[in-house]
Tab-separated table of C-alpha atoms in Angstrom:
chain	number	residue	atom	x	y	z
A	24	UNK	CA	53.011	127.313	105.373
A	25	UNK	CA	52.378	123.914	104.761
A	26	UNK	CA	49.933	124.770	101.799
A	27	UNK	CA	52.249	127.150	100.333
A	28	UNK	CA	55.565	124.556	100.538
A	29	UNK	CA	53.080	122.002	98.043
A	30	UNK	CA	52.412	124.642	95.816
A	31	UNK	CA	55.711	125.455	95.296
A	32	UNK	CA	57.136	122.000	95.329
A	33	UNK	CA	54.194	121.202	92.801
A	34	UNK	CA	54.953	124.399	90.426
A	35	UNK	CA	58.879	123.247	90.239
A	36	UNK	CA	57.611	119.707	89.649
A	37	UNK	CA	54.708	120.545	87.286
A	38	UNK	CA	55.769	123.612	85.498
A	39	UNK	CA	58.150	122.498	83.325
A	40	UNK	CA	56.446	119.285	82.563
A	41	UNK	CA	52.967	121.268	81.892
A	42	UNK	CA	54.789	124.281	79.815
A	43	UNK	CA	56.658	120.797	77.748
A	44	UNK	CA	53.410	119.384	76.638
A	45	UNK	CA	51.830	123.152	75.462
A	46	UNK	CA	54.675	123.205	72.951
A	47	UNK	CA	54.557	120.021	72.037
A	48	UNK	CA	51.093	120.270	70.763
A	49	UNK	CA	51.058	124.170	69.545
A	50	UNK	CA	50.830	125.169	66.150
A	51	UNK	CA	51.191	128.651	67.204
A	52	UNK	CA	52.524	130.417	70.282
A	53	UNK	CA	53.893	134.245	69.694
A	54	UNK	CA	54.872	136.340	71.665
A	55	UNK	CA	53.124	138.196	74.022
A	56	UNK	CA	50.269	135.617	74.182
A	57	UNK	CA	50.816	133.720	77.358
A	58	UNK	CA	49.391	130.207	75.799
A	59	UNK	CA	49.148	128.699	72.212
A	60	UNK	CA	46.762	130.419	69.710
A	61	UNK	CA	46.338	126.832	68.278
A	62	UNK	CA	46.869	123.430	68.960
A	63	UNK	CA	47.986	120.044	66.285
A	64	UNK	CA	49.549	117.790	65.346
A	65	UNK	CA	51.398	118.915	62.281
A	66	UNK	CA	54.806	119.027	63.829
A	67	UNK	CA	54.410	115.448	65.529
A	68	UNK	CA	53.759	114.391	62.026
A	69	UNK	CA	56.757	116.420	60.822
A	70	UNK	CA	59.257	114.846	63.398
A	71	UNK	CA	58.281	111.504	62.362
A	72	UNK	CA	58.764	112.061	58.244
A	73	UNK	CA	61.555	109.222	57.533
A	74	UNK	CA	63.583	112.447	56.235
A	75	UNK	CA	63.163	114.559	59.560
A	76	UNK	CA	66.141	111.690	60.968
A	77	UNK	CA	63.756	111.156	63.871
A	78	UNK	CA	63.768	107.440	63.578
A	79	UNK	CA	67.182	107.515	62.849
A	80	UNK	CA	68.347	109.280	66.141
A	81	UNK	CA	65.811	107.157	67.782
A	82	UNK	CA	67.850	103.617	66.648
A	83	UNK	CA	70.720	104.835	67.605
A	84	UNK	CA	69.935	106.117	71.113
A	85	UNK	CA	68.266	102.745	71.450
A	86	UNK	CA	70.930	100.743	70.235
A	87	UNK	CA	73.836	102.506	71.457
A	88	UNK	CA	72.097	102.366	75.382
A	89	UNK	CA	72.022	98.382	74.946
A	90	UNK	CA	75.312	97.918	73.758
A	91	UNK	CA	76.757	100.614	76.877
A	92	UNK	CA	74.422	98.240	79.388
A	93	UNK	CA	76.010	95.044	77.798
A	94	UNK	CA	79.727	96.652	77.913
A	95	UNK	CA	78.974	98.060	81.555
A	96	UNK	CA	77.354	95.144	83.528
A	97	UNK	CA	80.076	92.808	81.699
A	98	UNK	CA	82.738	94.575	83.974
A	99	UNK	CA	79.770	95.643	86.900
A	100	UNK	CA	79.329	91.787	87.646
A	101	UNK	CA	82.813	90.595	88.687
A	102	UNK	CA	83.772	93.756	89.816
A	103	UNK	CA	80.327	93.860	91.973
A	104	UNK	CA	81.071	90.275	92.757
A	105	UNK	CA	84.928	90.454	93.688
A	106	UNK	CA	84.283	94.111	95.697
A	107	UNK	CA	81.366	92.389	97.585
A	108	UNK	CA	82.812	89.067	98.354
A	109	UNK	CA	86.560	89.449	98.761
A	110	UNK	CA	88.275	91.066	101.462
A	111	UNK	CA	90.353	93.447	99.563
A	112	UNK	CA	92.865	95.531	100.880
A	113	UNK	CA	92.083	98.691	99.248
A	114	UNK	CA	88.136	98.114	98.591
A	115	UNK	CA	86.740	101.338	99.734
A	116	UNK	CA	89.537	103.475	97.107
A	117	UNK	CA	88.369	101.097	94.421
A	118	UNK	CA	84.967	102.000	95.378
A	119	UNK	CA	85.824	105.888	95.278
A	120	UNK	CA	87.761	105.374	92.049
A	121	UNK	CA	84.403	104.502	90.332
A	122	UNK	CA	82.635	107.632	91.347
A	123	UNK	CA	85.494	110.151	89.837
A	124	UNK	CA	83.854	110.490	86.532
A	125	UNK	CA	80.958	111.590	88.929
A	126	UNK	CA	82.813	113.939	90.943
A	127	UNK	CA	84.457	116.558	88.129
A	128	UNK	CA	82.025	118.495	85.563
A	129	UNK	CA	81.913	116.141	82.506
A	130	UNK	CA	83.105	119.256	79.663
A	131	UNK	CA	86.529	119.098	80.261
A	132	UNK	CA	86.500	115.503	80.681
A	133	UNK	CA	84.720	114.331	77.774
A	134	UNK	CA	86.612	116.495	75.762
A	135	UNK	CA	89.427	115.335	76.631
A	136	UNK	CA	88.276	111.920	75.861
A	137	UNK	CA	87.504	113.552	72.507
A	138	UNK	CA	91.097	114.414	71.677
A	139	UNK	CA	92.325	110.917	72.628
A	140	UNK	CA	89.887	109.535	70.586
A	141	UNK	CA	90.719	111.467	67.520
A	142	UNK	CA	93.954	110.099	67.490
A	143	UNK	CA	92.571	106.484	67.951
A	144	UNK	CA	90.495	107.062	65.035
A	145	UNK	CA	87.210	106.430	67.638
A	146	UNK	CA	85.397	109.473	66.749
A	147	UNK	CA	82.814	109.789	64.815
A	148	UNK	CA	81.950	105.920	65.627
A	149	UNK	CA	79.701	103.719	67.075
A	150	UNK	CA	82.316	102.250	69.283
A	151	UNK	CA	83.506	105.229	70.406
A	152	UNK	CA	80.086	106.749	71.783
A	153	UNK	CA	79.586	103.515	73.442
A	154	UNK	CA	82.880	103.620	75.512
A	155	UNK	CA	82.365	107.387	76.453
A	156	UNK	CA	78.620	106.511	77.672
A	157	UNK	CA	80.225	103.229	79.521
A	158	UNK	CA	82.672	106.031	81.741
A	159	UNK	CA	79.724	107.060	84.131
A	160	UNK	CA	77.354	104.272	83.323
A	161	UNK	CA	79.946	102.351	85.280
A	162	UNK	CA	78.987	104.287	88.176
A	163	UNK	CA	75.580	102.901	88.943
A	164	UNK	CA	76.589	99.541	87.497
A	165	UNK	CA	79.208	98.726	89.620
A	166	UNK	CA	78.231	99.859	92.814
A	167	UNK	CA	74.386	98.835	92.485
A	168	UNK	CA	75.842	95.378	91.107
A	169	UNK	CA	78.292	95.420	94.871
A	170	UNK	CA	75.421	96.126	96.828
A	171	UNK	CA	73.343	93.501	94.842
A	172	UNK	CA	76.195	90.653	95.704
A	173	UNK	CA	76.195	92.187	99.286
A	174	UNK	CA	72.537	91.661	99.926
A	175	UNK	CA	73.016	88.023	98.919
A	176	UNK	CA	72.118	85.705	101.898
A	177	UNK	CA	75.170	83.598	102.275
A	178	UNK	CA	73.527	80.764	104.267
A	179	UNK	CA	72.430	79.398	101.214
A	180	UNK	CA	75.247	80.096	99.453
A	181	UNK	CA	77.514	77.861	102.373
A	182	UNK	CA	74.830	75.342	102.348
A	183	UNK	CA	75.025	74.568	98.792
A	184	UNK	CA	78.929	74.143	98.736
A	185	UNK	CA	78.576	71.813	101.489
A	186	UNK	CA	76.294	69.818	99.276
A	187	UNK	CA	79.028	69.102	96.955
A	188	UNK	CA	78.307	72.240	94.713
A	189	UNK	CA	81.225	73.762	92.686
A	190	UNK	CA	81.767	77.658	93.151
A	191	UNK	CA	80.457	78.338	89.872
A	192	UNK	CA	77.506	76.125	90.040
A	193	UNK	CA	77.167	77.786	93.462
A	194	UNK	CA	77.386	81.515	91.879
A	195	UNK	CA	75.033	80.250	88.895
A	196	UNK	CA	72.042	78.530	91.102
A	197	UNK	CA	72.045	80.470	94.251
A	198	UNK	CA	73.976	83.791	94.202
A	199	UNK	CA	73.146	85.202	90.704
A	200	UNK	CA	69.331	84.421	90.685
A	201	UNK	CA	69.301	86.361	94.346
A	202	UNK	CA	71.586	89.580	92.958
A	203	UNK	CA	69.387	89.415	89.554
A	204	UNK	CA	66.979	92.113	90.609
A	205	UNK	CA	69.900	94.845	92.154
A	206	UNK	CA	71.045	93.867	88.529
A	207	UNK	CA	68.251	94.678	86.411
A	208	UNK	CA	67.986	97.659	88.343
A	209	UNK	CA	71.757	98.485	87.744
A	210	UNK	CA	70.912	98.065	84.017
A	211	UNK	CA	68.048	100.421	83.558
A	212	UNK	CA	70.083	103.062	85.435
A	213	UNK	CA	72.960	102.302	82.587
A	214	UNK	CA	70.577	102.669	79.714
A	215	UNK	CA	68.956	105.722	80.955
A	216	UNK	CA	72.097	107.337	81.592
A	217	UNK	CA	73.091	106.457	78.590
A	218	UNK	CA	69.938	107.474	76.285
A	219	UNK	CA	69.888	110.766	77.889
A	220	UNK	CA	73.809	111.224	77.581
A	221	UNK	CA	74.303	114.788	75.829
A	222	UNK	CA	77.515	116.029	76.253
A	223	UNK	CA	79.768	112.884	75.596
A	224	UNK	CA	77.790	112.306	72.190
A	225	UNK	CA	78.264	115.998	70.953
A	226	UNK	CA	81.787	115.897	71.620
A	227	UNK	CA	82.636	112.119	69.984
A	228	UNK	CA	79.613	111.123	68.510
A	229	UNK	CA	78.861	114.458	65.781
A	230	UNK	CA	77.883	115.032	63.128
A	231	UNK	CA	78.312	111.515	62.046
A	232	UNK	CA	75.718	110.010	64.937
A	233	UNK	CA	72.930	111.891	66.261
A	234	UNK	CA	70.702	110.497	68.906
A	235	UNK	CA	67.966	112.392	70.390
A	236	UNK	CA	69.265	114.333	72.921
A	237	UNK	CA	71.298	115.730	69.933
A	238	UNK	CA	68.148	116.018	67.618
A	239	UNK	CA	66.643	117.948	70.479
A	240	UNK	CA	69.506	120.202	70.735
A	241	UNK	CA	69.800	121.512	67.203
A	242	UNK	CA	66.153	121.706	67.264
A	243	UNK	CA	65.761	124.308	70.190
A	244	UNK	CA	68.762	126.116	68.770
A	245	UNK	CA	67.430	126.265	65.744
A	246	UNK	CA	64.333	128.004	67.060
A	247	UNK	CA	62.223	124.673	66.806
A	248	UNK	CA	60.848	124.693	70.298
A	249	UNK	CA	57.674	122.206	69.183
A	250	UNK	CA	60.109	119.650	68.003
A	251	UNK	CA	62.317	120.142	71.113
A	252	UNK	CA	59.575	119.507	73.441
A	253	UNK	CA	58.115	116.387	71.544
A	254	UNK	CA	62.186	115.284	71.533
A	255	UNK	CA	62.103	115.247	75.345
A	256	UNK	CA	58.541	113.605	75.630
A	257	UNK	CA	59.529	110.837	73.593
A	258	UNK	CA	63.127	110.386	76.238
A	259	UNK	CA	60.947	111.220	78.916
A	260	UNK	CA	58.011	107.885	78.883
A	261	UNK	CA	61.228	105.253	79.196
A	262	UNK	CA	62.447	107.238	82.326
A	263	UNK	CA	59.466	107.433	83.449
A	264	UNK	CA	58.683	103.724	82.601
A	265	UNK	CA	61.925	101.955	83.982
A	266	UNK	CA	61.567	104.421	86.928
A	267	UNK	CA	58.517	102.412	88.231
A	268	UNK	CA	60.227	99.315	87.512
A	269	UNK	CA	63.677	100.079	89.460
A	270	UNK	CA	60.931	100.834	92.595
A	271	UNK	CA	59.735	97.433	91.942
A	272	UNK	CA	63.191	95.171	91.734
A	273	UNK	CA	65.496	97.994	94.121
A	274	UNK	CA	64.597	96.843	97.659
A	275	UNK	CA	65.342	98.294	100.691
A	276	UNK	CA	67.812	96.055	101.539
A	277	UNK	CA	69.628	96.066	98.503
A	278	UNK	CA	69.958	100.095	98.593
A	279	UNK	CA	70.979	100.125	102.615
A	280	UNK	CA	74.182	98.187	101.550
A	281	UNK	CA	75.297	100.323	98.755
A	282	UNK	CA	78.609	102.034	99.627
A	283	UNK	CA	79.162	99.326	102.254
């Protein structure tokens, strides 16, 4: 039983992943042959032509993920801060507030957000993809960024104000070098949320901005499958990059106080 619970757990794991990289490297695959008849690299070269809009989609997932982490951990880190340090009265609603955009199915909310932003004269913008993708990047910011501030030892933070240290020297020297690594965490969750965001940028961001979940959806409905798959390799190596870097700066500690 054992045996058979890795196999499976490896096939759901695996599968996908192994049946991604077959069509991103086939030249042919019809049906009913159960692998590609050939393998390339013809439509790699073909999603990188400067007219396939590739590198286009690519700067502005890229670009539009910084500016959502800059936007998000500019309200994450003194509502982290205030949530984790003051005694406020209704803390734990503020807390649940955050997580609404993460407990109703995004559709009807983004397009709702859609039709607001049409009269605001925000779609079709940079601006306007940027706030949508802030809505549940403010999830993981702000509560990694209150556990961050919790985990803070605040020994050293009492010490230094009874060395004569003002609050915001205090905040600068001590507290904010200790929360930097919940932070940085916080961040990469923001821009990988954000990079991979789908439905808010079809429903604000088209056909003006296309980023590459976007490219990758017109692709596989278009009957491209090879340029889908090589789409979703190129979002998958940052996930997969930052992933091994959140494992390095997320501690234990700083996870057990999240929600606290």
């Amino acid at each position: 039983m054992p045996a058979v619970m890795i196999g499976f757990c490896a096939f759901v794991v695996f599968g996908p992943l192994t049946n991604l990289f077959l069509w991103a490297f086939a030249e042919k695959w019809f049906f009913p042959a159960r692998y590609p008849t050939e393998f390339g690299f013809d439509f790699w070269a073909r999603v990188f032509r400067p007219r396939a809009g590739a590198w286009t989609s690519l700067f502005n997932s890229v670009w539009i993920a910084l500016a959502t982490v800059a936007l998000s951990m500019a309200l994450a880190v003194p509502a982290g801060y205030a949530l984790a340090r003051l005694r406020l009265p209704a803390r734990a609603l503020i807390m649940l507030i955050f997580l609404l955009p993460q407990a109703f199915p995004s559709l009807p909310i983004f397009v709702n957000i859609a039709q607001m932003f049409y009269g605001l004269g925000l779609n079709g913008t940079y601006t306007g993809v940027v706030l949508v993708h802030s809505l549940p990047g403010l999830v993981y910011a702000v509560w990694i960024a209150t556990a961050a501030f919790s985990a803070v030892d605040r020994t050293m933070e009492e010490a230094a104000r009874n060395l004569g240290a003002a609050l915001l020297r205090t905040f600068w020297d001590i507290t904010l070098p200790q929360a930097f690594p919940g932070l940085v965490a916080a961040s990469i969750f923001v821009f990988l949320d954000s990079i991979d965001e789908f439905t808010g940028t079809f429903f604000v961001g088209t056909p003006d901005i296309t980023t590459l979940p976007i490219l990758m959806f017109n692709a596989s409905m278009g009957g491209n499958y090879q340029i889908a798959a090589i789409t979703a390799l190129i979002l998958l190596i940052p996930s997969i990059g930052f992933m091994l870097v959140i494992e390095r700066f997320l501690k234990a500690d700083v996870l057990s106080r999240i929600g606290r």
